[in-house]
Amino acid sequence: MKILGRPPVRRTLEALAAVGFGLLAALPEPGLPTLLLLGGAAVAVGLWPRGVRAGLGGLAVLVVLSVARAIWLDGHWLYLADELPSALLRAGVPWLIAVSLRLYVSLGRRAEQDREHRRRRRVAELKQQVAADRLALAQSLHDDLGHSLSLVALNLGRLEVDPTLPQAARDSLSGARSELARAVERLGDSVVGLRAGAPLAPSHAESADALIHRARTAGARISVRGLPEGRRLADFGGERVVRILQEAITNASRHAPGAAIAIDAADRGRELRIRVTNGIPPRSPEIHTSGTGLADLGREIRATGGGFEAMPSGDEFVLTAVLRADGAPEGRSAEREDRHRETVSDGSAADGTKRTQRRVLIAAAAVIVCGLATAESISVVQKSNALLSPEAFADIEVGDARDDVVRFLPGQELPFRRGESRPPDCHHYAVTANSFDDAAGDVYQICFARGVVSSVDHIAGETR
């Protein structure tokens, strides 16, 4: 159900807040309790989400009341120049500071919301891109790799029944064809998962012992020393350990076929060190590969706080990996890279927000400084128009004719302060126009009676 009349209620609240703020700010010569109350009201109005219009309305009420009081009650417009700037500063400075603080916080929250919106949009775009890549990869695997593996299996099957081959060779070909059939089956499952968008099953779900046994059965000469059992390997990410061994064995079998492979592991409590070595043949076979398996594996292990190195050392190729027991799960590397990209891409937006926040604070400070400068300028102009030089004051003596003295006096005099009582026909003139002078606020008082000077006094500002 829609509540009727809400905008008028809000406008009424704004009007009441503006009038109350303006009336409180217009109180003449406020004491400490009034100043504290005014400061609290100004801060409350400034922190209010609709406080900009309410505050400006309150300052407008203050100006109107000050003009009316100066003209109709005090009877002299100079009171307006004397009291309005200080009243505007008393009410405007805390209000403006509160408004700036609210805008500063609001800009920060808005920037955070913008970053979250961009992050969600980026995630959606990445998901769409990943979906397209999965479909393209599935099509490529099905059309190219699947067809090639099928032809290899067909040739192996033809050789398996070739009567000219010895039985041992046919048995080896039968085992190879079985391994190839299982690989094709796993490839088919992967293609189905890629097309459906379902999570892919881990390609190295077997244990480390099963992997080594299968490699030995295929003819690899592998020696193992110090490798922990399966439960302990799970503390270091069992699938990652299997992947390290699989990459090392595949790399050695591909580039150094027939070479002995030595796997040495050392469990040091919080970390597991794995070292896999194999000899380097005098002439490596020419095999074209992407070369990204070891590189991707190294990046993944380093991203989880571990270490990885794979390079020739003398006449051996050495792969060394260090896994930590509290290592992050697989996929954390991509997550960290996404966060890094998000931070970098949001850098310009964050810089823009900070610049806007600085501009708000600078604008608030500029308004305050301009207000103080305006008040000081008005005060200086007022005092300068009523300034009597010390030399001229020293030349005026009691008994001098009024007509002679008037020629030395300024064209204007200082107006009465509110509540001030002066003797009849006495006039006040400024001693100095500099507000930072020790004599600021002091006045020269010259009184006349019967056409001559009756008294000449220098009155300190605190005694007026």
CSV table of C-alpha atoms in Angstrom, one decimal:
chain,number,residue,atom,x,y,z
A,1,MET,CA,0.0,0.0,0.0
A,2,LYS,CA,1.4,3.4,-1.0
A,3,ILE,CA,1.5,6.0,1.7
A,4,LEU,CA,0.0,9.2,0.4
A,5,GLY,CA,1.3,12.6,1.3
A,6,ARG,CA,4.9,11.6,2.0
A,7,PRO,CA,6.6,14.3,-0.1
A,8,PRO,CA,4.6,17.1,1.7
A,9,VAL,CA,5.6,15.6,5.0
A,10,ARG,CA,9.2,15.6,4.0
A,11,ARG,CA,9.0,19.2,2.8
A,12,THR,CA,7.3,20.2,6.0
A,13,LEU,CA,10.1,18.5,8.0
A,14,GLU,CA,12.7,20.3,5.9
A,15,ALA,CA,11.0,23.7,6.4
A,16,LEU,CA,10.7,23.2,10.2
A,17,ALA,CA,14.3,22.2,10.4
A,18,ALA,CA,15.4,25.2,8.4
A,19,VAL,CA,13.3,27.6,10.4
A,20,GLY,CA,14.5,26.2,13.7
A,21,PHE,CA,18.1,26.2,12.6
A,22,GLY,CA,17.8,29.8,11.3
A,23,LEU,CA,16.1,31.0,14.5
A,24,LEU,CA,18.8,29.4,16.7
A,25,ALA,CA,21.6,30.8,14.6
A,26,ALA,CA,20.0,34.3,14.6
A,27,LEU,CA,20.2,34.7,18.4
A,28,PRO,CA,22.3,37.8,19.1
A,29,GLU,CA,25.5,37.5,21.2
A,30,PRO,CA,25.0,33.9,22.1
A,31,GLY,CA,26.6,32.5,25.3
A,32,LEU,CA,28.4,29.2,25.6
A,33,PRO,CA,25.3,27.0,26.1
A,34,THR,CA,23.7,28.6,23.0
A,35,LEU,CA,26.9,28.1,21.0
A,36,LEU,CA,27.0,24.4,22.0
A,37,LEU,CA,23.4,23.9,21.1
A,38,LEU,CA,23.8,25.7,17.8
A,39,GLY,CA,26.9,23.6,17.0
A,40,GLY,CA,25.0,20.4,17.8
A,41,ALA,CA,22.0,21.4,15.7
A,42,ALA,CA,24.3,22.4,12.8
A,43,VAL,CA,26.1,19.1,12.8
A,44,ALA,CA,22.8,17.2,13.1
A,45,VAL,CA,21.3,19.1,10.1
A,46,GLY,CA,24.5,18.6,8.1
A,47,LEU,CA,24.5,14.8,8.7
A,48,TRP,CA,20.9,14.5,7.7
A,49,PRO,CA,20.5,13.1,4.2
A,50,ARG,CA,18.2,16.1,3.3
A,51,GLY,CA,20.4,18.5,5.3
A,52,VAL,CA,21.8,20.4,2.4
A,53,ARG,CA,18.5,22.1,1.5
A,54,ALA,CA,17.5,22.4,5.2
A,55,GLY,CA,20.9,24.0,6.1
A,56,LEU,CA,20.7,26.4,3.2
A,57,GLY,CA,17.2,27.3,4.1
A,58,GLY,CA,18.3,27.9,7.7
A,59,LEU,CA,21.1,30.2,6.6
A,60,ALA,CA,18.6,32.0,4.4
A,61,VAL,CA,16.3,32.5,7.5
A,62,LEU,CA,19.3,33.7,9.4
A,63,VAL,CA,20.1,36.4,6.8
A,64,VAL,CA,16.5,37.5,6.7
A,65,LEU,CA,16.2,37.8,10.5
A,66,SER,CA,19.5,39.6,10.7
A,67,VAL,CA,18.5,42.1,8.1
A,68,ALA,CA,15.1,42.7,9.7
A,69,ARG,CA,16.7,43.2,13.2
A,70,ALA,CA,19.4,45.5,11.9
A,71,ILE,CA,17.0,47.7,10.1
A,72,TRP,CA,13.8,47.8,12.2
A,73,LEU,CA,15.2,47.1,15.7
A,74,ASP,CA,18.7,48.4,15.8
A,75,GLY,CA,18.1,51.2,13.2
A,76,HIS,CA,21.5,51.0,11.5
A,77,TRP,CA,22.6,48.8,8.7
A,78,LEU,CA,26.2,48.6,10.1
A,79,TYR,CA,25.0,46.2,12.7
A,80,LEU,CA,24.3,43.8,9.8
A,81,ALA,CA,27.9,44.0,8.6
A,82,ASP,CA,29.1,43.6,12.2
A,83,GLU,CA,27.1,40.6,13.3
A,84,LEU,CA,25.9,38.7,10.2
A,85,PRO,CA,29.3,37.3,9.1
A,86,SER,CA,30.1,36.0,12.6
A,87,ALA,CA,26.6,34.5,12.8
A,88,LEU,CA,27.0,32.8,9.4
A,89,LEU,CA,30.3,31.4,10.5
A,90,ARG,CA,28.9,30.1,13.9
A,91,ALA,CA,26.1,28.3,12.1
A,92,GLY,CA,27.7,27.6,8.7
A,93,VAL,CA,31.1,26.2,9.6
A,94,PRO,CA,29.9,23.2,11.7
A,95,TRP,CA,27.0,22.6,9.3
A,96,LEU,CA,29.4,22.6,6.3
A,97,ILE,CA,31.9,20.3,8.1
A,98,ALA,CA,29.1,17.8,8.8
A,99,VAL,CA,27.9,18.0,5.2
A,100,SER,CA,31.4,17.4,3.9
A,101,LEU,CA,31.9,14.5,6.3
A,102,ARG,CA,28.6,12.9,5.1
A,103,LEU,CA,29.5,13.4,1.4
A,104,TYR,CA,32.9,12.0,2.1
A,105,VAL,CA,31.5,8.8,3.6
A,106,SER,CA,28.7,8.7,1.0
A,107,LEU,CA,31.2,8.8,-1.8
A,108,GLY,CA,33.2,6.0,-0.2
A,109,ARG,CA,30.1,3.8,0.1
A,110,ARG,CA,29.1,4.6,-3.5
A,111,ALA,CA,32.5,3.7,-4.8
A,112,GLU,CA,32.4,0.4,-2.9
A,113,GLN,CA,29.0,-0.3,-4.4
A,114,ASP,CA,30.3,0.5,-7.9
A,115,ARG,CA,33.3,-1.8,-7.4
A,116,GLU,CA,30.9,-4.6,-6.3
A,117,HIS,CA,28.7,-4.0,-9.3
A,118,ARG,CA,31.7,-4.0,-11.7
A,119,ARG,CA,32.9,-7.2,-10.0
A,120,ARG,CA,29.6,-9.0,-10.5
A,121,ARG,CA,29.4,-7.8,-14.1
A,122,ARG,CA,33.0,-9.0,-14.7
A,123,VAL,CA,32.1,-12.4,-13.2
A,124,ALA,CA,29.1,-12.7,-15.4
A,125,GLU,CA,31.2,-11.8,-18.5
A,126,LEU,CA,33.9,-14.3,-17.5
A,127,LYS,CA,31.3,-17.0,-17.0
A,128,GLN,CA,30.0,-16.3,-20.5
A,129,GLN,CA,33.5,-16.4,-21.9
A,130,VAL,CA,34.3,-19.6,-20.0
A,131,ALA,CA,31.1,-21.2,-21.4
A,132,ALA,CA,32.0,-20.3,-24.9
A,133,ASP,CA,35.6,-21.6,-24.4
A,134,ARG,CA,34.2,-24.9,-23.0
A,135,LEU,CA,32.0,-25.4,-26.0
A,136,ALA,CA,34.9,-24.6,-28.4
A,137,LEU,CA,37.2,-26.9,-26.5
A,138,ALA,CA,34.7,-29.7,-26.5
A,139,GLN,CA,34.2,-29.3,-30.2
A,140,SER,CA,38.0,-29.4,-30.8
A,141,LEU,CA,38.5,-32.5,-28.6
A,142,HIS,CA,35.6,-34.3,-30.2
A,143,ASP,CA,36.6,-33.5,-33.8
A,144,ASP,CA,40.4,-33.6,-33.8
A,145,LEU,CA,41.8,-35.4,-30.8
A,146,GLY,CA,39.0,-38.0,-30.6
A,147,HIS,CA,39.3,-38.8,-34.3
A,148,SER,CA,43.1,-39.1,-34.1
A,149,LEU,CA,42.9,-41.4,-31.0
A,150,SER,CA,40.3,-43.6,-32.7
A,151,LEU,CA,42.6,-44.1,-35.7
A,152,VAL,CA,45.4,-45.0,-33.4
A,153,ALA,CA,43.2,-47.5,-31.6
A,154,LEU,CA,42.2,-49.0,-35.0
A,155,ASN,CA,45.8,-49.4,-36.0
A,156,LEU,CA,46.7,-51.0,-32.7
A,157,GLY,CA,43.8,-53.4,-33.0
A,158,ARG,CA,44.9,-54.4,-36.5
A,159,LEU,CA,48.5,-55.0,-35.3
A,160,GLU,CA,47.2,-57.0,-32.3
A,161,VAL,CA,45.8,-59.7,-34.6
A,162,ASP,CA,48.7,-59.7,-37.0
A,163,PRO,CA,50.0,-63.3,-37.0
A,164,THR,CA,53.5,-62.3,-38.1
A,165,LEU,CA,54.2,-60.6,-34.7
A,166,PRO,CA,55.4,-62.6,-31.8
A,167,GLN,CA,53.0,-63.2,-28.9
A,168,ALA,CA,54.9,-60.8,-26.5
A,169,ALA,CA,54.5,-58.0,-29.0
A,170,ARG,CA,50.8,-58.7,-29.4
A,171,ASP,CA,50.3,-58.7,-25.6
A,172,SER,CA,52.1,-55.3,-25.4
A,173,LEU,CA,49.9,-54.0,-28.2
A,174,SER,CA,46.8,-55.3,-26.4
A,175,GLY,CA,47.8,-53.5,-23.2
A,176,ALA,CA,48.5,-50.3,-25.1
A,177,ARG,CA,45.1,-50.5,-26.9
A,178,SER,CA,43.4,-51.0,-23.5
A,179,GLU,CA,45.1,-48.0,-22.1
A,180,LEU,CA,44.2,-46.0,-25.2
A,181,ALA,CA,40.6,-47.2,-24.9
A,182,ARG,CA,40.4,-45.9,-21.3
A,183,ALA,CA,41.9,-42.6,-22.3
A,184,VAL,CA,39.3,-42.3,-25.1
A,185,GLU,CA,36.6,-43.0,-22.5
A,186,ARG,CA,37.9,-40.4,-20.2
A,187,LEU,CA,38.1,-38.0,-23.1
A,188,GLY,CA,34.5,-38.7,-23.9
A,189,ASP,CA,33.4,-38.0,-20.4
A,190,SER,CA,35.3,-34.7,-20.5
A,191,VAL,CA,33.7,-33.7,-23.7
A,192,VAL,CA,30.2,-34.4,-22.3
A,193,GLY,CA,31.0,-32.4,-19.2
A,194,LEU,CA,32.4,-29.5,-21.2
A,195,ARG,CA,29.3,-29.3,-23.4
A,196,ALA,CA,26.9,-29.6,-20.4
A,197,GLY,CA,28.8,-27.0,-18.3
A,198,ALA,CA,29.1,-29.5,-15.4
A,199,PRO,CA,32.2,-29.6,-13.2
A,200,LEU,CA,34.9,-31.9,-14.6
A,201,ALA,CA,36.0,-34.8,-12.6
A,202,PRO,CA,39.7,-34.7,-11.6
A,203,SER,CA,41.8,-36.2,-14.2
A,204,HIS,CA,44.2,-37.6,-11.5
A,205,ALA,CA,41.7,-39.2,-9.2
A,206,GLU,CA,43.9,-42.3,-8.8
A,207,SER,CA,46.4,-42.6,-5.9
A,208,ALA,CA,50.2,-42.0,-6.2
A,209,ASP,CA,50.8,-45.8,-5.8
A,210,ALA,CA,48.4,-46.6,-8.6
A,211,LEU,CA,50.0,-44.1,-10.8
A,212,ILE,CA,53.5,-45.5,-10.2
A,213,HIS,CA,52.2,-49.0,-10.7
A,214,ARG,CA,50.5,-48.2,-14.0
A,215,ALA,CA,53.7,-46.5,-15.2
A,216,ARG,CA,55.9,-49.4,-14.3
A,217,THR,CA,53.5,-51.8,-16.0
A,218,ALA,CA,53.9,-49.6,-19.1
A,219,GLY,CA,57.6,-50.2,-19.0
A,220,ALA,CA,58.9,-47.2,-17.0
A,221,ARG,CA,61.8,-47.9,-14.6
A,222,ILE,CA,60.8,-46.0,-11.4
A,223,SER,CA,62.4,-46.1,-8.0
A,224,VAL,CA,60.6,-44.5,-5.0
A,225,ARG,CA,62.1,-43.5,-1.7
A,226,GLY,CA,60.5,-41.7,1.2
A,227,LEU,CA,57.0,-41.1,-0.3
A,228,PRO,CA,54.4,-41.0,2.5
A,229,GLU,CA,51.3,-43.1,2.4
A,230,GLY,CA,48.0,-41.8,0.9
A,231,ARG,CA,46.5,-40.4,4.2
A,232,ARG,CA,49.6,-38.3,4.8
A,233,LEU,CA,49.7,-37.2,1.2
A,234,ALA,CA,46.2,-35.9,1.5
A,235,ASP,CA,47.5,-33.3,4.1
A,236,PHE,CA,49.6,-31.8,1.3
A,237,GLY,CA,46.9,-32.0,-1.4
A,238,GLY,CA,46.9,-35.6,-2.6
A,239,GLU,CA,45.7,-34.7,-6.1
A,240,ARG,CA,48.4,-32.1,-6.4
A,241,VAL,CA,51.1,-34.7,-5.4
A,242,VAL,CA,49.7,-37.1,-8.0
A,243,ARG,CA,49.8,-34.4,-10.6
A,244,ILE,CA,53.4,-33.6,-9.8
A,245,LEU,CA,54.4,-37.3,-10.2
A,246,GLN,CA,52.3,-37.6,-13.4
A,247,GLU,CA,53.9,-34.6,-15.0
A,248,ALA,CA,57.4,-35.7,-14.0
A,249,ILE,CA,56.9,-39.3,-15.3
A,250,THR,CA,55.2,-38.0,-18.5
A,251,ASN,CA,58.0,-35.5,-19.1
A,252,ALA,CA,60.7,-38.1,-18.6
A,253,SER,CA,59.0,-40.8,-20.7
A,254,ARG,CA,58.5,-38.3,-23.5
A,255,HIS,CA,61.9,-36.7,-23.6
A,256,ALA,CA,64.1,-39.5,-22.2
A,257,PRO,CA,62.3,-42.8,-23.1
A,258,GLY,CA,63.9,-45.7,-21.3
A,259,ALA,CA,65.8,-43.6,-18.7
A,260,ALA,CA,65.5,-44.5,-15.1
A,261,ILE,CA,63.2,-42.2,-13.0
A,262,ALA,CA,64.1,-41.7,-9.3
A,263,ILE,CA,61.4,-40.3,-6.9
A,264,ASP,CA,62.7,-39.0,-3.6
A,265,ALA,CA,60.3,-37.5,-1.0
A,266,ALA,CA,61.0,-36.0,2.4
A,267,ASP,CA,58.2,-35.3,4.9
A,268,ARG,CA,59.3,-32.4,7.2
A,269,GLY,CA,56.1,-31.9,9.1
A,270,ARG,CA,54.7,-28.7,7.7
A,271,GLU,CA,56.1,-29.3,4.2
A,272,LEU,CA,56.7,-32.1,1.8
A,273,ARG,CA,59.7,-32.0,-0.5
A,274,ILE,CA,59.5,-34.1,-3.7
A,275,ARG,CA,62.5,-34.5,-6.0
A,276,VAL,CA,62.2,-36.4,-9.3
A,277,THR,CA,65.3,-37.0,-11.5
A,278,ASN,CA,65.9,-38.8,-14.8
A,279,GLY,CA,68.8,-39.1,-17.0
A,280,ILE,CA,69.1,-37.0,-20.2
A,281,PRO,CA,69.9,-39.0,-23.3
A,282,PRO,CA,72.7,-37.8,-25.6
A,283,ARG,CA,70.1,-37.1,-28.3
A,284,SER,CA,66.6,-36.3,-27.2
A,285,PRO,CA,63.7,-37.4,-29.6
A,286,GLU,CA,62.0,-34.6,-31.5
A,287,ILE,CA,58.6,-34.3,-29.8
A,288,HIS,CA,56.5,-31.2,-30.3
A,289,THR,CA,54.5,-30.3,-27.2
A,290,SER,CA,52.8,-27.1,-25.8
A,291,GLY,CA,55.3,-27.0,-23.0
A,292,THR,CA,52.8,-25.5,-20.6
A,293,GLY,CA,52.2,-28.5,-18.3
A,294,LEU,CA,55.2,-27.9,-16.0
A,295,ALA,CA,54.9,-24.1,-16.2
A,296,ASP,CA,51.2,-24.2,-15.2
A,297,LEU,CA,52.0,-26.6,-12.4
A,298,GLY,CA,54.7,-24.4,-11.1
A,299,ARG,CA,52.5,-21.3,-11.1
A,300,GLU,CA,49.8,-23.2,-9.2
A,301,ILE,CA,52.2,-24.5,-6.5
A,302,ARG,CA,53.8,-21.1,-6.0
A,303,ALA,CA,50.4,-19.5,-5.7
A,304,THR,CA,49.7,-21.7,-2.7
A,305,GLY,CA,52.9,-20.8,-0.9
A,306,GLY,CA,55.0,-23.7,-2.1
A,307,GLY,CA,58.1,-23.9,-4.3
A,308,PHE,CA,58.7,-25.5,-7.7
A,309,GLU,CA,61.7,-25.8,-10.0
A,310,ALA,CA,62.3,-27.9,-13.1
A,311,MET,CA,65.6,-27.7,-15.1
A,312,PRO,CA,68.5,-29.7,-16.3
A,313,SER,CA,71.4,-30.3,-13.8
A,314,GLY,CA,74.4,-31.8,-15.4
A,315,ASP,CA,73.4,-35.0,-17.2
A,316,GLU,CA,70.1,-35.2,-15.3
A,317,PHE,CA,66.8,-33.4,-15.5
A,318,VAL,CA,65.6,-32.5,-11.9
A,319,LEU,CA,62.1,-31.5,-10.9
A,320,THR,CA,61.8,-30.2,-7.3
A,321,ALA,CA,58.5,-29.3,-5.6
A,322,VAL,CA,57.8,-28.1,-2.1
A,323,LEU,CA,54.2,-28.5,-0.8
A,324,ARG,CA,52.9,-27.0,2.4
A,325,ALA,CA,50.5,-28.8,4.7
A,326,ASP,CA,48.2,-25.7,4.9
A,327,GLY,CA,48.4,-25.0,1.2
A,328,ALA,CA,45.4,-23.5,-0.4
A,329,PRO,CA,43.1,-25.7,-2.5
A,330,GLU,CA,43.4,-26.0,-6.2
A,331,GLY,CA,41.8,-23.1,-8.0
A,332,ARG,CA,43.0,-20.5,-5.4
A,333,SER,CA,45.7,-19.3,-7.8
A,334,ALA,CA,43.0,-18.3,-10.3
A,335,GLU,CA,41.0,-16.7,-7.5
A,336,ARG,CA,44.1,-14.6,-6.4
A,337,GLU,CA,44.8,-13.6,-10.0
A,338,ASP,CA,41.1,-12.5,-10.4
A,339,ARG,CA,41.4,-10.5,-7.2
A,340,HIS,CA,44.6,-8.9,-8.5
A,341,ARG,CA,43.0,-8.1,-11.8
A,342,GLU,CA,40.0,-6.7,-10.0
A,343,THR,CA,42.2,-4.5,-7.8
A,344,VAL,CA,44.2,-3.2,-10.8
A,345,SER,CA,41.1,-2.5,-12.8
A,346,ASP,CA,39.4,-0.7,-9.9
A,347,GLY,CA,42.5,1.4,-9.3
A,348,SER,CA,41.3,4.2,-11.6
A,349,ALA,CA,37.8,4.2,-10.1
A,350,ALA,CA,39.3,4.3,-6.6
A,351,ASP,CA,41.6,7.2,-7.6
A,352,GLY,CA,38.6,9.0,-9.0
A,353,THR,CA,36.7,8.6,-5.8
A,354,LYS,CA,39.6,9.8,-3.7
A,355,ARG,CA,40.0,12.9,-6.0
A,356,THR,CA,36.3,13.6,-5.6
A,357,GLN,CA,36.5,13.3,-1.8
A,358,ARG,CA,39.5,15.6,-1.7
A,359,ARG,CA,37.6,18.1,-3.8
A,360,VAL,CA,34.7,18.0,-1.4
A,361,LEU,CA,37.1,18.7,1.6
A,362,ILE,CA,38.9,21.4,-0.3
A,363,ALA,CA,35.7,23.0,-1.3
A,364,ALA,CA,34.5,23.0,2.3
A,365,ALA,CA,37.7,24.5,3.5
A,366,ALA,CA,37.6,27.1,0.7
A,367,VAL,CA,34.1,28.1,1.7
A,368,ILE,CA,35.1,28.4,5.4
A,369,VAL,CA,38.2,30.4,4.5
A,370,CYS,CA,36.2,32.6,2.1
A,371,GLY,CA,33.7,33.2,4.8
A,372,LEU,CA,36.3,34.2,7.3
A,373,ALA,CA,38.0,36.4,4.8
A,374,THR,CA,34.7,38.1,3.9
A,375,ALA,CA,33.9,38.7,7.5
A,376,GLU,CA,37.3,40.1,8.1
A,377,SER,CA,37.1,42.3,5.0
A,378,ILE,CA,33.8,43.7,6.1
A,379,SER,CA,35.1,44.4,9.5
A,380,VAL,CA,38.2,46.1,8.1
A,381,VAL,CA,36.2,48.2,5.7
A,382,GLN,CA,33.9,49.3,8.5
A,383,LYS,CA,36.8,50.1,10.8
A,384,SER,CA,38.7,51.9,8.1
A,385,ASN,CA,35.7,54.2,7.3
A,386,ALA,CA,35.6,55.1,11.0
A,387,LEU,CA,39.4,55.2,11.6
A,388,LEU,CA,40.9,58.1,13.5
A,389,SER,CA,44.6,58.4,13.4
A,390,PRO,CA,46.5,58.8,16.7
A,391,GLU,CA,48.0,62.1,15.5
A,392,ALA,CA,44.6,63.6,14.8
A,393,PHE,CA,43.3,62.3,18.1
A,394,ALA,CA,46.2,63.9,19.9
A,395,ASP,CA,45.4,67.2,18.3
A,396,ILE,CA,41.9,67.3,19.7
A,397,GLU,CA,41.6,68.9,23.1
A,398,VAL,CA,38.8,69.8,25.4
A,399,GLY,CA,37.3,73.2,24.6
A,400,ASP,CA,38.1,73.0,20.8
A,401,ALA,CA,35.3,74.3,18.6
A,402,ARG,CA,33.1,71.6,17.1
A,403,ASP,CA,33.4,73.0,13.7
A,404,ASP,CA,37.2,72.9,13.8
A,405,VAL,CA,37.3,69.3,15.2
A,406,VAL,CA,34.8,67.9,12.7
A,407,ARG,CA,37.2,68.6,9.9
A,408,PHE,CA,39.6,66.0,11.4
A,409,LEU,CA,37.1,63.3,12.1
A,410,PRO,CA,36.3,60.4,9.7
A,411,GLY,CA,33.1,60.5,7.7
A,412,GLN,CA,31.6,57.6,9.6
A,413,GLU,CA,31.6,56.5,13.2
A,414,LEU,CA,31.4,53.1,14.9
A,415,PRO,CA,27.8,52.1,15.5
A,416,PHE,CA,26.5,51.3,19.0
A,417,ARG,CA,27.1,47.8,20.2
A,418,ARG,CA,23.9,46.0,21.3
A,419,GLY,CA,23.3,47.0,24.9
A,420,GLU,CA,25.9,49.8,24.8
A,421,SER,CA,25.0,53.1,26.5
A,422,ARG,CA,26.9,56.3,25.4
A,423,PRO,CA,26.7,59.7,26.9
A,424,PRO,CA,24.7,62.2,24.8
A,425,ASP,CA,26.4,63.6,21.7
A,426,CYS,CA,29.4,61.2,22.1
A,427,HIS,CA,31.0,59.5,19.1
A,428,HIS,CA,33.2,56.5,18.8
A,429,TYR,CA,36.0,56.1,16.2
A,430,ALA,CA,38.2,53.1,15.5
A,431,VAL,CA,41.8,53.1,16.9
A,432,THR,CA,43.0,50.5,14.4
A,433,ALA,CA,41.5,48.5,11.4
A,434,ASN,CA,43.8,45.6,12.1
A,435,SER,CA,42.0,42.8,13.9
A,436,PHE,CA,45.2,41.3,15.0
A,437,ASP,CA,46.5,44.5,16.6
A,438,ASP,CA,46.6,44.7,20.4
A,439,ALA,CA,44.5,47.8,20.2
A,440,ALA,CA,41.8,46.0,18.1
A,441,GLY,CA,38.4,46.8,19.7
A,442,ASP,CA,39.6,50.0,21.3
A,443,VAL,CA,37.8,53.3,20.4
A,444,TYR,CA,38.4,57.0,20.6
A,445,GLN,CA,35.4,58.7,22.3
A,446,ILE,CA,34.8,62.3,21.5
A,447,CYS,CA,31.9,64.1,23.2
A,448,PHE,CA,30.5,67.6,22.5
A,449,ALA,CA,28.5,70.0,24.5
A,450,ARG,CA,27.4,73.5,23.6
A,451,GLY,CA,29.4,73.5,20.4
A,452,VAL,CA,32.8,72.6,21.9
A,453,VAL,CA,34.6,69.4,22.8
A,454,SER,CA,33.6,68.4,26.3
A,455,SER,CA,35.7,65.2,26.7
A,456,VAL,CA,38.3,63.1,24.9
A,457,ASP,CA,38.9,59.5,25.9
A,458,HIS,CA,40.6,56.3,24.8
A,459,ILE,CA,38.4,53.4,25.8
A,460,ALA,CA,39.7,49.8,25.8
A,461,GLY,CA,37.6,47.3,24.0
A,462,GLU,CA,36.9,45.1,27.0
A,463,THR,CA,35.4,48.0,29.0
A,464,ARG,CA,32.9,49.1,26.3
